Short mmCIF file of C-alpha atoms in Angstrom, two decimals:
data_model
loop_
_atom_site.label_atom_id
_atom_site.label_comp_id
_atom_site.label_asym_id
_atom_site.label_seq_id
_atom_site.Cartn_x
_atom_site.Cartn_y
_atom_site.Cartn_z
CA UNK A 1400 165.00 -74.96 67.05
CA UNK A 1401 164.91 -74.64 63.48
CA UNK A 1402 166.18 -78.49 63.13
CA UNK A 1403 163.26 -79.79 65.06
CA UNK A 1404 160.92 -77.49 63.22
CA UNK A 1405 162.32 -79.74 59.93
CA UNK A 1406 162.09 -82.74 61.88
CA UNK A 1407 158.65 -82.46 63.06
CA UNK A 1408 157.62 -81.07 59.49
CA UNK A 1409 159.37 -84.44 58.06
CA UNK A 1410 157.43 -86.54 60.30
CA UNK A 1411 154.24 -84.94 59.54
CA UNK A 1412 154.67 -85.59 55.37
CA UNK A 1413 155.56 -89.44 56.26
CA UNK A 1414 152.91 -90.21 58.07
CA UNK A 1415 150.50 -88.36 55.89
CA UNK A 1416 152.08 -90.58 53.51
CA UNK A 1417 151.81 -93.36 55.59
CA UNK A 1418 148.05 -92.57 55.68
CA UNK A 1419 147.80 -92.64 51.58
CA UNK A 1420 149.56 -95.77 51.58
CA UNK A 1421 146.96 -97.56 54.01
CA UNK A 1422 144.05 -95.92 52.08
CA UNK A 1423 144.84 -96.91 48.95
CA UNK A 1424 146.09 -100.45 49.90
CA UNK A 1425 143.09 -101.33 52.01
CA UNK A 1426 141.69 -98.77 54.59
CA UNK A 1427 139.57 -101.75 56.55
CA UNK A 1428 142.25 -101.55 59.05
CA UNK A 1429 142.77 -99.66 62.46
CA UNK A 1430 146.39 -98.11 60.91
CA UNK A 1431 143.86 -95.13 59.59
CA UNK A 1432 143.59 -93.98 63.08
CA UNK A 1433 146.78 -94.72 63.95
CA UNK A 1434 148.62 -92.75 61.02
CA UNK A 1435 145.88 -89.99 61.35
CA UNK A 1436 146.70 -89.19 64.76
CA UNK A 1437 150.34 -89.32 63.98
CA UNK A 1438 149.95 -87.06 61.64
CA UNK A 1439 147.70 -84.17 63.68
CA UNK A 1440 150.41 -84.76 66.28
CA UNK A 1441 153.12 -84.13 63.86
CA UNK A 1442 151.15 -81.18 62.77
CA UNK A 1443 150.58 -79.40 65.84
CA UNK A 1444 154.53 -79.71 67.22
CA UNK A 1445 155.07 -78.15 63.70
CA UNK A 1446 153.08 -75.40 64.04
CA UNK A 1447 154.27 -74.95 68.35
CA UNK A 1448 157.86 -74.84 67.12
CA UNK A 1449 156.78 -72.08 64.27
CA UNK A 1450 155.08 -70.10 66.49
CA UNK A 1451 157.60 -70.27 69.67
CA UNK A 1452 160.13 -68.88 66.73
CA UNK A 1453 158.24 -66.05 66.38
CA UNK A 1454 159.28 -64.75 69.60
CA UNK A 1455 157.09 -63.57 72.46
CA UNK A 1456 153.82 -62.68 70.21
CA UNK A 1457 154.43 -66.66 68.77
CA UNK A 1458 154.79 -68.04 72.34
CA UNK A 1459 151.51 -66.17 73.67
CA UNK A 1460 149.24 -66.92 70.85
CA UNK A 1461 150.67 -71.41 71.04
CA UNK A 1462 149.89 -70.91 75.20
CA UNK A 1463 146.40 -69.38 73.95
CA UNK A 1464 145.46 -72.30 71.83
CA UNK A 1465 146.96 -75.06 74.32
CA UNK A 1466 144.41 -73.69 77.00
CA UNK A 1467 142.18 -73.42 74.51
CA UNK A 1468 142.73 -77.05 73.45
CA UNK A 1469 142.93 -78.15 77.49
CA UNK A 1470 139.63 -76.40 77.63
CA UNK A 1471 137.51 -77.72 74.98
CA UNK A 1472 139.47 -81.68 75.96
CA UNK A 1473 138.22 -81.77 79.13
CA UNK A 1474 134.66 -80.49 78.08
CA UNK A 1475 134.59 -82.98 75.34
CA UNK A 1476 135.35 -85.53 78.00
CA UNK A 1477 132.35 -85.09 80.92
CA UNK A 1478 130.11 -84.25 77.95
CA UNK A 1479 130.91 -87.96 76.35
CA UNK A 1480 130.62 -89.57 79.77
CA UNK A 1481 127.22 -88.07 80.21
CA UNK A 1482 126.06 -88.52 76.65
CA UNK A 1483 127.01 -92.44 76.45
CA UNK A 1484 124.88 -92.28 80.03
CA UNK A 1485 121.67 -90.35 78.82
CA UNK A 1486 121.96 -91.60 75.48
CA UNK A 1487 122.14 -95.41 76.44
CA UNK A 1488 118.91 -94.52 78.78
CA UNK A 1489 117.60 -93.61 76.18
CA UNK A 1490 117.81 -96.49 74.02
CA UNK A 1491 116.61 -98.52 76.85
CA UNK A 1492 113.43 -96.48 77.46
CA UNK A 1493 112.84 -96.41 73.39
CA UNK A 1494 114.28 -99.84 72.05
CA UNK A 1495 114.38 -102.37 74.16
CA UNK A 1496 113.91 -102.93 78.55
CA UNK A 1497 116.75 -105.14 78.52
CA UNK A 1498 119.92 -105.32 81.24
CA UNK A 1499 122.21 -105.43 78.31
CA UNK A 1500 120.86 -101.92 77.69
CA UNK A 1501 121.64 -100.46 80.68
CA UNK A 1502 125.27 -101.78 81.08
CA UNK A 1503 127.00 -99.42 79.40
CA UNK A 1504 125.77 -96.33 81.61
CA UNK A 1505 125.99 -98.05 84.79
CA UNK A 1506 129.87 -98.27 83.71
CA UNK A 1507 130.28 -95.20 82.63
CA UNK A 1508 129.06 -93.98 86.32
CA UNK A 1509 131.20 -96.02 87.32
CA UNK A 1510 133.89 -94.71 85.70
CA UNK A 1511 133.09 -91.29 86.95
CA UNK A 1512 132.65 -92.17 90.30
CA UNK A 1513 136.40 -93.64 90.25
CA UNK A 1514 137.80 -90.71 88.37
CA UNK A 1515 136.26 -88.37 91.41
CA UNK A 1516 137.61 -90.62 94.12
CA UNK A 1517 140.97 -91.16 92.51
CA UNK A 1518 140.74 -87.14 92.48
CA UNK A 1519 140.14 -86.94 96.13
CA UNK A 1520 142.74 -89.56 96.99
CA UNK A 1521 146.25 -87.01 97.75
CA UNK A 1522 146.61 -88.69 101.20
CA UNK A 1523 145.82 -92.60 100.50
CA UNK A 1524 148.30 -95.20 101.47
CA UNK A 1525 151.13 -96.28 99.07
CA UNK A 1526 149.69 -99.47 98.48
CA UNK A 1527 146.23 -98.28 97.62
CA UNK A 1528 147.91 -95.39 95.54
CA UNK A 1529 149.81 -98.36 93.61
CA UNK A 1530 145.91 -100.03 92.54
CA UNK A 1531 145.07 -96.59 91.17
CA UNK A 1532 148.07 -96.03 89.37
CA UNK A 1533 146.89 -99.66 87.88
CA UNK A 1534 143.64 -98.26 87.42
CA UNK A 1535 144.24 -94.90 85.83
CA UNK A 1536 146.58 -96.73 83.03
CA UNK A 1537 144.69 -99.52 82.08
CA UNK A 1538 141.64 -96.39 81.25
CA UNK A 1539 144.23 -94.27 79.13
CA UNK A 1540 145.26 -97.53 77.19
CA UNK A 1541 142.03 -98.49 76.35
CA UNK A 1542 140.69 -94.70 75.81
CA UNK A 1543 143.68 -94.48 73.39
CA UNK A 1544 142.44 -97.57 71.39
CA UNK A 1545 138.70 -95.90 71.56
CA UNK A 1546 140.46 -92.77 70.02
CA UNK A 1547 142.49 -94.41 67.72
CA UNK A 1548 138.90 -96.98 66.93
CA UNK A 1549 136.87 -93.43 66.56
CA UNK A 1550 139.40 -91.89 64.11
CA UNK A 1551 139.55 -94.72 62.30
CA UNK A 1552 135.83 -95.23 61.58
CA UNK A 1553 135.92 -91.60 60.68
CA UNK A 1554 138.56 -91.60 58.02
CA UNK A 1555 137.10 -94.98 56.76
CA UNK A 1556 133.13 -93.70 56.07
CA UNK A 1557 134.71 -90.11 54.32
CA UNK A 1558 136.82 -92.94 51.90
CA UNK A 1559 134.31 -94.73 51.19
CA UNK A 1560 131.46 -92.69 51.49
CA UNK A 1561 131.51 -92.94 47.14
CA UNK A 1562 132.83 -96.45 46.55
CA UNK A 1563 130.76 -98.17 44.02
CA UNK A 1564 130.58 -102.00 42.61
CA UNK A 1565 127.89 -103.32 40.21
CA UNK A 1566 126.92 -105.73 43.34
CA UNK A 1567 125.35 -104.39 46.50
CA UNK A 1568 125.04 -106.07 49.96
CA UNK A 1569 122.52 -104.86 52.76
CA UNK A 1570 123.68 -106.82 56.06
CA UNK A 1571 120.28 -108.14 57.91
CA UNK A 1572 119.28 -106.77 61.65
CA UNK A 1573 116.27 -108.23 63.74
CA UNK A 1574 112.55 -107.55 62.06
CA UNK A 1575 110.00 -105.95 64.14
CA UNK A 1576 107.35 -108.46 65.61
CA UNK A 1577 109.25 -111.33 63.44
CA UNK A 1578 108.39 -110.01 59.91
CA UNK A 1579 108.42 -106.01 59.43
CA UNK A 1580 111.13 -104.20 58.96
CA UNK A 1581 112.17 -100.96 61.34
CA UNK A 1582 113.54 -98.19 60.98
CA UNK A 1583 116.82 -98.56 61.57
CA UNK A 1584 116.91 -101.48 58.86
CA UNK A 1585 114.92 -99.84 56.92
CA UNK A 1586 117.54 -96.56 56.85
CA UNK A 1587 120.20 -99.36 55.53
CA UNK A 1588 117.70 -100.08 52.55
CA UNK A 1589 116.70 -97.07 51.58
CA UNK A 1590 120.64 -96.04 51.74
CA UNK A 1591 121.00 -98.80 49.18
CA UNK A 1592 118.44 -97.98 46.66
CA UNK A 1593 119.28 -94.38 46.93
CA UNK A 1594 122.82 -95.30 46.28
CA UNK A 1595 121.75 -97.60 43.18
CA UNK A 1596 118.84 -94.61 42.02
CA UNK A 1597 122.28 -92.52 41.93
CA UNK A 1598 123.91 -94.75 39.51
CA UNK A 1599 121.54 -95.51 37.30
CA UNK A 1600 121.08 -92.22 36.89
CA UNK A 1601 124.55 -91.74 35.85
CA UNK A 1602 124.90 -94.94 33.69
CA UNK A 1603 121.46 -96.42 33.09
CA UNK A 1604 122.13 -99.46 34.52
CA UNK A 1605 120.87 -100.41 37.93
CA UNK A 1606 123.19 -102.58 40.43
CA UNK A 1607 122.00 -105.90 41.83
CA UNK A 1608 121.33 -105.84 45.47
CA UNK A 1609 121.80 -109.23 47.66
CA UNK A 1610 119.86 -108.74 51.20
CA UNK A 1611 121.50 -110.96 53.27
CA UNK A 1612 119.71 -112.24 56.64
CA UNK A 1613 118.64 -115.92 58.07
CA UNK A 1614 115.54 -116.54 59.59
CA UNK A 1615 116.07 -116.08 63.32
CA UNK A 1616 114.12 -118.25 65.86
CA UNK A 1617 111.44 -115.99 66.61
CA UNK A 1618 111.11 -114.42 63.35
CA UNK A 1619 108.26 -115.28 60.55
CA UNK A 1620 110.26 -114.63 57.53
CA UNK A 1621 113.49 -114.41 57.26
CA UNK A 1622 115.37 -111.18 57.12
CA UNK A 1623 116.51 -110.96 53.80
CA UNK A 1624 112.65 -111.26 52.21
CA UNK A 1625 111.58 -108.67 54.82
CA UNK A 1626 114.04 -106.55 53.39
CA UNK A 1627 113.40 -106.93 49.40
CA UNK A 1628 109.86 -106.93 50.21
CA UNK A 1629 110.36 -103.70 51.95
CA UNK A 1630 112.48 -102.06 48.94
CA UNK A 1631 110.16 -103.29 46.30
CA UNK A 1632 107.00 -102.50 47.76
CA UNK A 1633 107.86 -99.18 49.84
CA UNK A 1634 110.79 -98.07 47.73
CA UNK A 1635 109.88 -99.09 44.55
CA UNK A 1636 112.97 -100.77 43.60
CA UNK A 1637 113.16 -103.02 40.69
CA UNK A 1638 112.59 -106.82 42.26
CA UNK A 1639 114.81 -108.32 38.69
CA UNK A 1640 117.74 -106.77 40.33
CA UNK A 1641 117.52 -108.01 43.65
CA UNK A 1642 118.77 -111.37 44.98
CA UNK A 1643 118.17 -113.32 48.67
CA UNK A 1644 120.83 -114.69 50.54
CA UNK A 1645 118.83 -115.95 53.25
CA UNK A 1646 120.44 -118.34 55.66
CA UNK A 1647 123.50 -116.43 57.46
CA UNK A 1648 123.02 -115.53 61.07
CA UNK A 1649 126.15 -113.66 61.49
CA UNK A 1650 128.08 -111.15 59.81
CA UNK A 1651 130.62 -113.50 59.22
CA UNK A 1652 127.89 -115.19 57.25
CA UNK A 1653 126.51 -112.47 55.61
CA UNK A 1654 129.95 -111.40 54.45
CA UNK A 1655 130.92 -115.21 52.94
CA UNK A 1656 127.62 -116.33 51.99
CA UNK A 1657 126.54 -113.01 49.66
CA UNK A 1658 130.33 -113.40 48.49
CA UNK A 1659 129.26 -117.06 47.21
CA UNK A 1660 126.16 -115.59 45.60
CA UNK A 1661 127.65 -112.86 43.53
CA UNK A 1662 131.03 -115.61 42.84
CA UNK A 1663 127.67 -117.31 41.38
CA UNK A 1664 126.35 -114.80 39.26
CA UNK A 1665 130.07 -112.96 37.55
CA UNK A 1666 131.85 -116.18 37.45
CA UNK A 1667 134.38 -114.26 39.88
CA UNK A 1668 136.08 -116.70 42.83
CA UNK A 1669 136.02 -113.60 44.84
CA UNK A 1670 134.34 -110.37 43.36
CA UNK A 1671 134.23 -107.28 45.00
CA UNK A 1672 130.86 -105.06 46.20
CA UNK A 1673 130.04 -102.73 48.53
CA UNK A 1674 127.80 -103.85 51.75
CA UNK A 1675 125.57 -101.54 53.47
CA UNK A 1676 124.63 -101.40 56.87
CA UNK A 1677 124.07 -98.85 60.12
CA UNK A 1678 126.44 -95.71 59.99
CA UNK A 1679 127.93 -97.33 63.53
CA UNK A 1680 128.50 -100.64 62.21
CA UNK A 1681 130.25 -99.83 59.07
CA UNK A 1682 133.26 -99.80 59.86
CA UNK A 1683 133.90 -102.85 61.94
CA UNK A 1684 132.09 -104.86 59.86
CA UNK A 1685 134.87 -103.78 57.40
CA UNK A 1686 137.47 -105.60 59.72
CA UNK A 1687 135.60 -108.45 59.63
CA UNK A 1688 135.50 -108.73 55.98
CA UNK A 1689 138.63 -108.08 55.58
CA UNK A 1690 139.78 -111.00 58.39
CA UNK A 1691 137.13 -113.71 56.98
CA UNK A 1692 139.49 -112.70 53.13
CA UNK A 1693 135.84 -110.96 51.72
CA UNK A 1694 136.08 -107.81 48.99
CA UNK A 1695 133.97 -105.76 50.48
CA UNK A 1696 133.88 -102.07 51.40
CA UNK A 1697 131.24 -100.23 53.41
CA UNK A 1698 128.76 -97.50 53.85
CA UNK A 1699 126.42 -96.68 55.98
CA UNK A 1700 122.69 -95.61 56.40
CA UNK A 1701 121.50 -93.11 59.09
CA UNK A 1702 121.04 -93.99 62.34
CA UNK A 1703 118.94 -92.14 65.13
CA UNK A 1704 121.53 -90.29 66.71
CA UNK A 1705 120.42 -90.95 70.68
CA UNK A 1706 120.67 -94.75 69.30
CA UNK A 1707 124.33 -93.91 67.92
CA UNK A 1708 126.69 -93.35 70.84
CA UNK A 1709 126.00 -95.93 72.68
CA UNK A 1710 125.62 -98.55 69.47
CA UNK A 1711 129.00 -97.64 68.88
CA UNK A 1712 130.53 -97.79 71.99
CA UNK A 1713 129.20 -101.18 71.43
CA UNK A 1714 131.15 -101.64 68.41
CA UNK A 1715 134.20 -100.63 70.29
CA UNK A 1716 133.85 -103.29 72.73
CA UNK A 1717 133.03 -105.44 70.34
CA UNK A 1718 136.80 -104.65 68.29
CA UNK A 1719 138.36 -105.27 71.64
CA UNK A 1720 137.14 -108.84 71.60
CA UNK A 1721 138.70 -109.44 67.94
CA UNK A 1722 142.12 -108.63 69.45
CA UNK A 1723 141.07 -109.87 73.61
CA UNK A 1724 144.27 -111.80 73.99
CA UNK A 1725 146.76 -108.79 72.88
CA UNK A 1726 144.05 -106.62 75.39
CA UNK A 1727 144.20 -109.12 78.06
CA UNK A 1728 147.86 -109.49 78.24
CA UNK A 1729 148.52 -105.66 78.20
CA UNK A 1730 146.41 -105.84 81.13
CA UNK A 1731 147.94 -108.79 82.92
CA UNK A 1732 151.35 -107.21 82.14
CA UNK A 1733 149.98 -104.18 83.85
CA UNK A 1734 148.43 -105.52 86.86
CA UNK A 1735 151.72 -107.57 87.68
CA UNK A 1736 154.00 -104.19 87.64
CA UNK A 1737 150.85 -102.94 89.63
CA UNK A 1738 151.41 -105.61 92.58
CA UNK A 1739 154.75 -105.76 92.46
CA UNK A 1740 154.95 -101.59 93.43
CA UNK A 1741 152.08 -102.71 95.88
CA UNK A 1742 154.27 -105.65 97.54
CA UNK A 1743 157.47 -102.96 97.27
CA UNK A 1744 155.70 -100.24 99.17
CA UNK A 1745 155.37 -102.61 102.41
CA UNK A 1746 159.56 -102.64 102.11
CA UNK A 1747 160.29 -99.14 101.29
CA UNK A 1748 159.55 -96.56 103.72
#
């Protein structure tokens, strides 16, 4: 017992190592998640094997805070479901009347729905059972990449939550009407300038801010003049430290082309800054600067939070298409062992 008390306790320090080693090396990366959730799991078989050696009292008090655990799991879980479901009604009804917008809680009812029929289904036939099965793994795989996603946004925003660079990037978002700026833009702005108000304090010297956004097809200005229009005038930032990078439509374009401008102004090939955008963006916009080779960490300005959940959920999906051919070939992989217990239950009796 003792042994895998040391064993567990090992595990724990290496992937808390592990961790460090990701953080400092670059923490755009989904391995944050990964090694933090290694490391919590290491953590709580330490702490089950310390308390189980403590005899009876140690065994009662690890069953208390396993049901305890169970408990608050299983809460967590119907609460999410119905919070991505009010909360993306929500955005509809506020934001925008759009189908898009109502996706994501018609499949989280669906979802729910299955999970209460796969509940009810003890007596269904083998070969229906065998489509569940399919079913119920494909959701744990990709709820275990959400988790692992989730953790890893979290750990990423606490590291960088303080970064600083001389250079500052605001990604562009659609203007309101074509030419005003809204408020969740507008939180991304004002997160910049009171990040830059911060540091001049502290050195006297302010940073140069690039806003970076194209001119969209049904937009009067592009995004990128909205935006220093809106810190000038409303925020009162100085205009000699701003710059425009006003033709990328993507964040793959916002990413390169601000790169480019600041290149321009330090005589760097590729100089490093910090870009801010929405608190549910940040992070993946962090693995795509880090895939199109940009130095760029992120941080992120406050978002609404009935907009939040379901924006990010967003993000998630979004994540799943950088990596859609490992995704779809875990779930071809799993739909053939699916039909081939289908076809075997017609044989075995």
């Amino acid at each position: 017992m003792l042994f895998v008390t040391l064993i567990a306790l090992l595990l724990f320090v290496l992937s808390g190592y592990a961790l460090w080693r990701v953080i400092n090396a670059d923490p755009r990366s989904m391995w944050l998640g990964v090694w933090t959730l290694f490391m919590l799991f290491f953590a709580a078989i330490s702490i089950t094997m310390i308390l189980v050696q403590l005899g009876s009292t140690g065994i009662f008090a690890f069953a208390m805070i396993f049901a305890l655990f169970l408990a608050i799991f299983l809460f967590l879980s119907v609460f999410f479901d119905l919070a991505v479901v009010y909360y993306s009604w929500q955005v509809w009804r506020k934001e925008h009347h759009t189908l898009p917008n109502l996706l994501l809680p018609l499949l989280f009812l669906g979802l729910m729905i299955f999970n209460m029929i796969d509940a009810m289904m003890q007596h269904a036939p083998a070969w229906l059972a065998a489509l569940f099965i399919f079913a119920r793994v494909m959701e744990l795989y990709f709820m275990l990449i959400f988790v692992i996603f989730l953790v890893s946004a979290i750990v990423y925003a606490a590291v960088t939550r303080k970064r600083e660079s001389d250079y500052y990037v605001v990604l562009g978002a659609g203007l309101v009407n074509g030419e005003t700026v809204g408020k969740l833009l507008g939180n991304r702005i004002k997160a910049a300038t009171d990040a830059a108000q911060r540091r001049f304090d502290a050195t006297g010297v302010y940073p140069t801010i690039v806003f970076s956004g194209g001119k969209g097809g049904d937009e009067k200005v592009s995004e990128a003049q909205a935006m220093r229009d809106y810190a000038v005038a409303t925020l009162n930032y100085p205009a000699d430290k701003t710059l425009l990078e006003d033709q990328s439509r993507t964040t793959r374009e916002n990413m390169r082309f601000s790169r480019d401008i600041i290149s321009k102004a330090t005589g760097k090939i590729d100089p490093e800054f910090v870009y801010f955008t929405s608190e549910y963006h940040v992070f993946r916009a962090g693995l795509q600067a880090r895939r199109f080779d940009v130095l760029a960490q992120g941080r992120g300005g406050n978002t609404p939070f009935y907009y939040r959940i379901p924006a990010f959920i967003r993000e998630y999906i979004a994540v799943l298409n950088m990596h859609r051919r490992l995704h779809m070939a875990v779930t071809a992989l799993a739909f053939v062992v699916a039909v081939v217990m289908m076809i075997a239950t017609f044989f075995v009796k």
